[in-house]
Amino acid sequence: MEEDHFEDVLEMVEIGSGVKRELPDIRLSRYACYLIVQNGDPGKPVIANGQTYFAMQTRRQELADDTSFARLSEDEKRLAIRNELAQHNTYLAAAAKVAGVEMPMDYAIFQDHGYKGLYGGLGVKEIHARKRLKKSQKILDHMGSTELAANLFRATQA
């Protein structure tokens, strides 16, 4: 909510000869600062400095995440990516619905085309056959971390 990120405050400001007066101001959350800086004019020094700061913090976090992820076992990596993919598939389903994909069969066709794009034309049935899965088994539950990461990329780009 807006009030979580923008707080009206009164600052005491010296206006000369030691006299102070209350001046209205706005206190921003970190997220509000981020949004303003990312959408601001980088020709302005304060915006350029803010963009540099957030880029450095993002990179610092990426490096920490990479180090932590590298320490995981293959099963832990697979589970982490599988959970993230499940979340992105939820977003993808919502976006497809907004785009007019409402019937379950239409969504299945939509998903099948996503797999075909990633698997060189192979759809869900062909991937099931290639992996020798039973009809009740889910493709995503039978992938290693690298294959899951490729499908996560697919889901985030659709």
mmCIF file of C-alpha atoms in Angstrom:
data_model
loop_
_atom_site.group_PDB
_atom_site.id
_atom_site.type_symbol
_atom_site.label_atom_id
_atom_site.label_comp_id
_atom_site.label_asym_id
_atom_site.label_seq_id
_atom_site.Cartn_x
_atom_site.Cartn_y
_atom_site.Cartn_z
ATOM 1 C CA MET A 1 0.000 0.000 0.000
ATOM 2 C CA GLU A 2 1.079 3.529 -0.688
ATOM 3 C CA GLU A 3 1.183 4.527 2.984
ATOM 4 C CA ASP A 4 3.706 1.749 3.636
ATOM 5 C CA HIS A 5 6.221 3.482 1.368
ATOM 6 C CA PHE A 6 5.496 7.221 1.632
ATOM 7 C CA GLU A 7 5.219 8.832 5.070
ATOM 8 C CA ASP A 8 4.368 12.493 5.571
ATOM 9 C CA VAL A 9 6.652 14.028 8.199
ATOM 10 C CA LEU A 10 7.442 17.475 9.583
ATOM 11 C CA GLU A 11 11.120 18.405 9.690
ATOM 12 C CA MET A 12 12.481 21.183 11.890
ATOM 13 C CA VAL A 13 14.511 23.484 9.634
ATOM 14 C CA GLU A 14 16.646 26.446 10.667
ATOM 15 C CA ILE A 15 15.490 29.524 8.747
ATOM 16 C CA GLY A 16 17.983 32.090 10.004
ATOM 17 C CA SER A 17 19.393 33.513 13.218
ATOM 18 C CA GLY A 18 18.751 30.204 14.972
ATOM 19 C CA VAL A 19 14.990 30.264 14.440
ATOM 20 C CA LYS A 20 13.450 26.897 13.489
ATOM 21 C CA ARG A 21 10.278 26.197 11.631
ATOM 22 C CA GLU A 22 8.415 22.980 10.765
ATOM 23 C CA LEU A 23 8.591 22.138 7.071
ATOM 24 C CA PRO A 24 6.538 19.320 5.506
ATOM 25 C CA ASP A 25 8.577 16.489 3.981
ATOM 26 C CA ILE A 26 8.129 12.879 2.883
ATOM 27 C CA ARG A 27 10.051 9.900 4.256
ATOM 28 C CA LEU A 28 10.446 7.109 1.687
ATOM 29 C CA SER A 29 10.827 3.387 2.238
ATOM 30 C CA ARG A 30 13.776 1.658 0.622
ATOM 31 C CA TYR A 31 11.427 0.234 -2.005
ATOM 32 C CA ALA A 32 10.013 3.680 -2.837
ATOM 33 C CA CYS A 33 13.573 5.003 -3.206
ATOM 34 C CA TYR A 34 14.397 2.124 -5.513
ATOM 35 C CA LEU A 35 11.384 2.741 -7.753
ATOM 36 C CA ILE A 36 12.044 6.474 -7.954
ATOM 37 C CA VAL A 37 15.742 5.998 -8.720
ATOM 38 C CA GLN A 38 15.170 3.278 -11.331
ATOM 39 C CA ASN A 39 12.610 5.407 -13.156
ATOM 40 C CA GLY A 40 14.380 8.732 -12.771
ATOM 41 C CA ASP A 41 16.563 10.699 -15.186
ATOM 42 C CA PRO A 42 20.123 9.277 -14.981
ATOM 43 C CA GLY A 43 21.378 12.662 -16.191
ATOM 44 C CA LYS A 44 20.708 13.974 -12.685
ATOM 45 C CA PRO A 45 23.637 13.172 -10.348
ATOM 46 C CA VAL A 46 21.456 12.047 -7.432
ATOM 47 C CA ILE A 47 19.570 9.609 -9.702
ATOM 48 C CA ALA A 48 22.789 8.326 -11.326
ATOM 49 C CA ASN A 49 24.334 7.749 -7.882
ATOM 50 C CA GLY A 50 21.188 5.966 -6.711
ATOM 51 C CA GLN A 51 21.155 3.708 -9.786
ATOM 52 C CA THR A 52 24.813 2.846 -9.191
ATOM 53 C CA TYR A 53 24.099 2.080 -5.536
ATOM 54 C CA PHE A 54 21.177 -0.244 -6.291
ATOM 55 C CA ALA A 55 23.106 -1.949 -9.120
ATOM 56 C CA MET A 56 25.998 -2.629 -6.729
ATOM 57 C CA GLN A 57 23.671 -3.943 -4.010
ATOM 58 C CA THR A 58 21.897 -6.181 -6.500
ATOM 59 C CA ARG A 59 25.203 -7.594 -7.751
ATOM 60 C CA ARG A 60 26.418 -8.114 -4.190
ATOM 61 C CA GLN A 61 23.259 -10.110 -3.423
ATOM 62 C CA GLU A 62 23.587 -12.121 -6.647
ATOM 63 C CA LEU A 63 27.127 -13.130 -5.700
ATOM 64 C CA ALA A 64 26.012 -14.155 -2.212
ATOM 65 C CA ASP A 65 23.124 -16.151 -3.684
ATOM 66 C CA ASP A 66 25.451 -17.835 -6.191
ATOM 67 C CA THR A 67 27.820 -18.873 -3.390
ATOM 68 C CA SER A 68 24.989 -20.216 -1.254
ATOM 69 C CA PHE A 69 23.411 -22.018 -4.216
ATOM 70 C CA ALA A 70 26.747 -23.606 -5.216
ATOM 71 C CA ARG A 71 26.985 -25.234 -1.766
ATOM 72 C CA LEU A 72 23.658 -27.046 -2.200
ATOM 73 C CA SER A 73 23.476 -30.712 -3.170
ATOM 74 C CA GLU A 74 21.900 -31.589 -6.537
ATOM 75 C CA ASP A 75 18.652 -32.587 -4.772
ATOM 76 C CA GLU A 76 18.570 -29.292 -2.848
ATOM 77 C CA LYS A 77 19.232 -27.311 -6.051
ATOM 78 C CA ARG A 78 16.515 -29.224 -7.868
ATOM 79 C CA LEU A 79 14.018 -28.621 -5.069
ATOM 80 C CA ALA A 80 14.844 -24.895 -4.858
ATOM 81 C CA ILE A 81 14.445 -24.410 -8.615
ATOM 82 C CA ARG A 82 11.326 -26.597 -8.726
ATOM 83 C CA ASN A 83 9.676 -24.458 -6.034
ATOM 84 C CA GLU A 84 10.597 -21.255 -7.858
ATOM 85 C CA LEU A 85 9.270 -22.697 -11.102
ATOM 86 C CA ALA A 86 5.969 -23.625 -9.435
ATOM 87 C CA GLN A 87 5.610 -19.998 -8.325
ATOM 88 C CA HIS A 88 6.424 -18.657 -11.807
ATOM 89 C CA ASN A 89 3.955 -21.082 -13.391
ATOM 90 C CA THR A 90 1.281 -19.547 -11.154
ATOM 91 C CA TYR A 91 2.207 -16.085 -12.474
ATOM 92 C CA LEU A 92 2.266 -17.434 -16.017
ATOM 93 C CA ALA A 93 -1.221 -18.942 -15.620
ATOM 94 C CA ALA A 94 -2.542 -15.607 -14.346
ATOM 95 C CA ALA A 95 -0.939 -13.736 -17.263
ATOM 96 C CA ALA A 96 -2.366 -16.257 -19.735
ATOM 97 C CA LYS A 97 -5.819 -15.792 -18.235
ATOM 98 C CA VAL A 98 -5.557 -12.008 -18.625
ATOM 99 C CA ALA A 99 -4.541 -12.591 -22.248
ATOM 100 C CA GLY A 100 -7.705 -14.614 -22.852
ATOM 101 C CA VAL A 101 -6.520 -18.174 -22.157
ATOM 102 C CA GLU A 102 -9.370 -19.296 -19.903
ATOM 103 C CA MET A 103 -10.278 -22.903 -20.650
ATOM 104 C CA PRO A 104 -8.088 -25.671 -19.169
ATOM 105 C CA MET A 105 -7.573 -27.164 -22.631
ATOM 106 C CA ASP A 106 -6.430 -23.805 -24.015
ATOM 107 C CA TYR A 107 -3.962 -23.453 -21.143
ATOM 108 C CA ALA A 108 -2.651 -26.973 -21.814
ATOM 109 C CA ILE A 109 -2.074 -25.986 -25.456
ATOM 110 C CA PHE A 110 -0.359 -22.785 -24.282
ATOM 111 C CA GLN A 111 1.937 -24.813 -21.990
ATOM 112 C CA ASP A 112 2.604 -27.368 -24.724
ATOM 113 C CA HIS A 113 3.815 -24.623 -27.060
ATOM 114 C CA GLY A 114 6.203 -23.440 -24.337
ATOM 115 C CA TYR A 115 7.711 -26.922 -24.115
ATOM 116 C CA LYS A 116 7.922 -27.179 -27.901
ATOM 117 C CA GLY A 117 9.917 -23.960 -27.996
ATOM 118 C CA LEU A 118 12.391 -25.276 -25.431
ATOM 119 C CA TYR A 119 12.586 -28.896 -26.561
ATOM 120 C CA GLY A 120 13.075 -28.490 -30.304
ATOM 121 C CA GLY A 121 9.448 -29.104 -31.235
ATOM 122 C CA LEU A 122 8.712 -31.835 -28.686
ATOM 123 C CA GLY A 123 5.455 -31.376 -26.805
ATOM 124 C CA VAL A 124 4.366 -32.759 -23.453
ATOM 125 C CA LYS A 125 3.445 -36.207 -24.837
ATOM 126 C CA GLU A 126 6.787 -36.596 -26.607
ATOM 127 C CA ILE A 127 8.741 -35.456 -23.543
ATOM 128 C CA HIS A 128 6.759 -37.922 -21.400
ATOM 129 C CA ALA A 129 7.636 -40.692 -23.835
ATOM 130 C CA ARG A 130 11.304 -39.694 -24.023
ATOM 131 C CA LYS A 131 11.566 -39.728 -20.216
ATOM 132 C CA ARG A 132 9.553 -42.979 -20.031
ATOM 133 C CA LEU A 133 7.110 -41.464 -17.560
ATOM 134 C CA LYS A 134 3.738 -42.818 -16.558
ATOM 135 C CA LYS A 135 0.724 -40.709 -17.498
ATOM 136 C CA SER A 136 0.273 -39.639 -13.860
ATOM 137 C CA GLN A 137 3.886 -38.449 -13.476
ATOM 138 C CA LYS A 138 4.723 -34.794 -13.940
ATOM 139 C CA ILE A 139 7.543 -33.840 -16.284
ATOM 140 C CA LEU A 140 8.938 -31.189 -13.944
ATOM 141 C CA ASP A 141 9.274 -33.726 -11.124
ATOM 142 C CA HIS A 142 11.680 -35.734 -13.289
ATOM 143 C CA MET A 143 14.234 -33.083 -14.238
ATOM 144 C CA GLY A 144 17.660 -32.271 -12.903
ATOM 145 C CA SER A 145 18.581 -28.773 -11.750
ATOM 146 C CA THR A 146 19.962 -27.692 -15.139
ATOM 147 C CA GLU A 147 16.860 -28.745 -17.057
ATOM 148 C CA LEU A 148 14.637 -27.152 -14.402
ATOM 149 C CA ALA A 149 16.652 -23.928 -14.678
ATOM 150 C CA ALA A 150 16.044 -23.892 -18.436
ATOM 151 C CA ASN A 151 12.310 -24.332 -17.826
ATOM 152 C CA LEU A 152 12.377 -21.597 -15.193
ATOM 153 C CA PHE A 153 13.940 -19.299 -17.774
ATOM 154 C CA ARG A 154 11.204 -20.295 -20.245
ATOM 155 C CA ALA A 155 8.468 -19.537 -17.726
ATOM 156 C CA THR A 156 9.929 -16.177 -16.750
ATOM 157 C CA GLN A 157 10.261 -15.082 -20.391
ATOM 158 C CA ALA A 158 6.794 -16.094 -21.552
#
